[in-house]
């Protein structure tokens, strides 16, 4: 399957390993490579495929790490509640262990909303969110209407299989 760095020719592999190149320098460097367009396109497509695959793997790994971090924090919170309960049950506000000095304290009360529908309007904030309907603007422009502040812009994409 294309997209593995080891399948790139040496020129492109060397470029792929350079993380210090900004897009302009990269494009200039690619322009300086005198390969046939088919070879250049094949190597660049393989590079794109590799970058896309690497990004997907990194996103998946980041999600795993984030989920794991959330689970760790939830477990730590649960253990804190347990420890508070045990110290309270033992009648201890402070305790020193070999590694830690533990103490419990009363926090300021926090507001808990039991049923938001029962809260009087005087305690509610209304948020107004304004957004642009790009689909409606596109249709209006296609029908010949002038929409100040907007225009249609054609673009191209590439499919790599």
PDB file of C-alpha atoms in Angstrom, residues 105-157:
ATOM      1  CA  UNK A 105     -11.993  21.275  55.982  1.00  0.00           C
ATOM      2  CA  UNK A 106     -15.450  22.590  55.335  1.00  0.00           C
ATOM      3  CA  UNK A 107     -15.802  24.304  51.972  1.00  0.00           C
ATOM      4  CA  UNK A 108     -18.089  27.221  51.173  1.00  0.00           C
ATOM      5  CA  UNK A 109     -21.521  26.003  50.081  1.00  0.00           C
ATOM      6  CA  UNK A 110     -21.967  25.477  46.344  1.00  0.00           C
ATOM      7  CA  UNK A 111     -25.158  25.962  44.377  1.00  0.00           C
ATOM      8  CA  UNK A 112     -26.828  22.783  43.173  1.00  0.00           C
ATOM      9  CA  UNK A 113     -29.613  23.005  40.592  1.00  0.00           C
ATOM     10  CA  UNK A 114     -32.099  20.198  41.206  1.00  0.00           C
ATOM     11  CA  UNK A 115     -34.604  21.133  38.494  1.00  0.00           C
ATOM     12  CA  UNK A 116     -33.782  23.983  36.121  1.00  0.00           C
ATOM     13  CA  UNK A 117     -37.395  24.289  34.961  1.00  0.00           C
ATOM     14  CA  UNK A 118     -38.462  25.383  38.458  1.00  0.00           C
ATOM     15  CA  UNK A 119     -35.927  28.228  38.682  1.00  0.00           C
ATOM     16  CA  UNK A 120     -37.601  31.690  38.415  1.00  0.00           C
ATOM     17  CA  UNK A 121     -36.753  33.736  35.301  1.00  0.00           C
ATOM     18  CA  UNK A 122     -35.042  36.397  37.418  1.00  0.00           C
ATOM     19  CA  UNK A 123     -32.233  33.894  38.001  1.00  0.00           C
ATOM     20  CA  UNK A 124     -31.840  32.942  34.347  1.00  0.00           C
ATOM     21  CA  UNK A 125     -29.516  34.477  31.774  1.00  0.00           C
ATOM     22  CA  UNK A 126     -30.563  34.541  28.152  1.00  0.00           C
ATOM     23  CA  UNK A 127     -27.807  33.946  25.624  1.00  0.00           C
ATOM     24  CA  UNK A 128     -28.312  35.084  22.055  1.00  0.00           C
ATOM     25  CA  UNK A 129     -26.139  33.360  19.509  1.00  0.00           C
ATOM     26  CA  UNK A 130     -25.894  34.824  16.054  1.00  0.00           C
ATOM     27  CA  UNK A 131     -24.629  32.718  13.189  1.00  0.00           C
ATOM     28  CA  UNK A 132     -24.438  33.124   9.442  1.00  0.00           C
ATOM     29  CA  UNK A 133     -26.516  30.770   7.278  1.00  0.00           C
ATOM     30  CA  UNK A 134     -23.894  29.891   4.672  1.00  0.00           C
ATOM     31  CA  UNK A 135     -26.256  27.547   2.827  1.00  0.00           C
ATOM     32  CA  UNK A 136     -28.858  30.283   2.353  1.00  0.00           C
ATOM     33  CA  UNK A 137     -26.161  32.737   1.257  1.00  0.00           C
ATOM     34  CA  UNK A 138     -24.833  30.241  -1.286  1.00  0.00           C
ATOM     35  CA  UNK A 139     -28.303  29.691  -2.734  1.00  0.00           C
ATOM     36  CA  UNK A 140     -28.990  33.442  -2.882  1.00  0.00           C
ATOM     37  CA  UNK A 141     -25.726  34.134  -4.714  1.00  0.00           C
ATOM     38  CA  UNK A 142     -26.408  31.257  -7.130  1.00  0.00           C
ATOM     39  CA  UNK A 143     -29.779  32.872  -7.901  1.00  0.00           C
ATOM     40  CA  UNK A 144     -27.988  36.110  -8.789  1.00  0.00           C
ATOM     41  CA  UNK A 145     -28.592  37.990  -5.572  1.00  0.00           C
ATOM     42  CA  UNK A 146     -25.837  40.282  -4.295  1.00  0.00           C
ATOM     43  CA  UNK A 147     -24.938  39.434  -0.704  1.00  0.00           C
ATOM     44  CA  UNK A 148     -22.637  42.093   0.783  1.00  0.00           C
ATOM     45  CA  UNK A 149     -19.720  40.584   2.678  1.00  0.00           C
ATOM     46  CA  UNK A 150     -19.902  37.206   0.941  1.00  0.00           C
ATOM     47  CA  UNK A 151     -18.960  35.589  -2.358  1.00  0.00           C
ATOM     48  CA  UNK A 152     -18.649  32.105  -3.810  1.00  0.00           C
ATOM     49  CA  UNK A 153     -15.152  30.778  -4.256  1.00  0.00           C
ATOM     50  CA  UNK A 154     -14.359  27.750  -6.383  1.00  0.00           C
ATOM     51  CA  UNK A 155     -11.685  25.376  -5.160  1.00  0.00           C
ATOM     52  CA  UNK A 156     -10.161  22.053  -6.102  1.00  0.00           C
ATOM     53  CA  UNK A 157      -9.428  18.971  -4.077  1.00  0.00           C
TER      54      UNK A 157
END
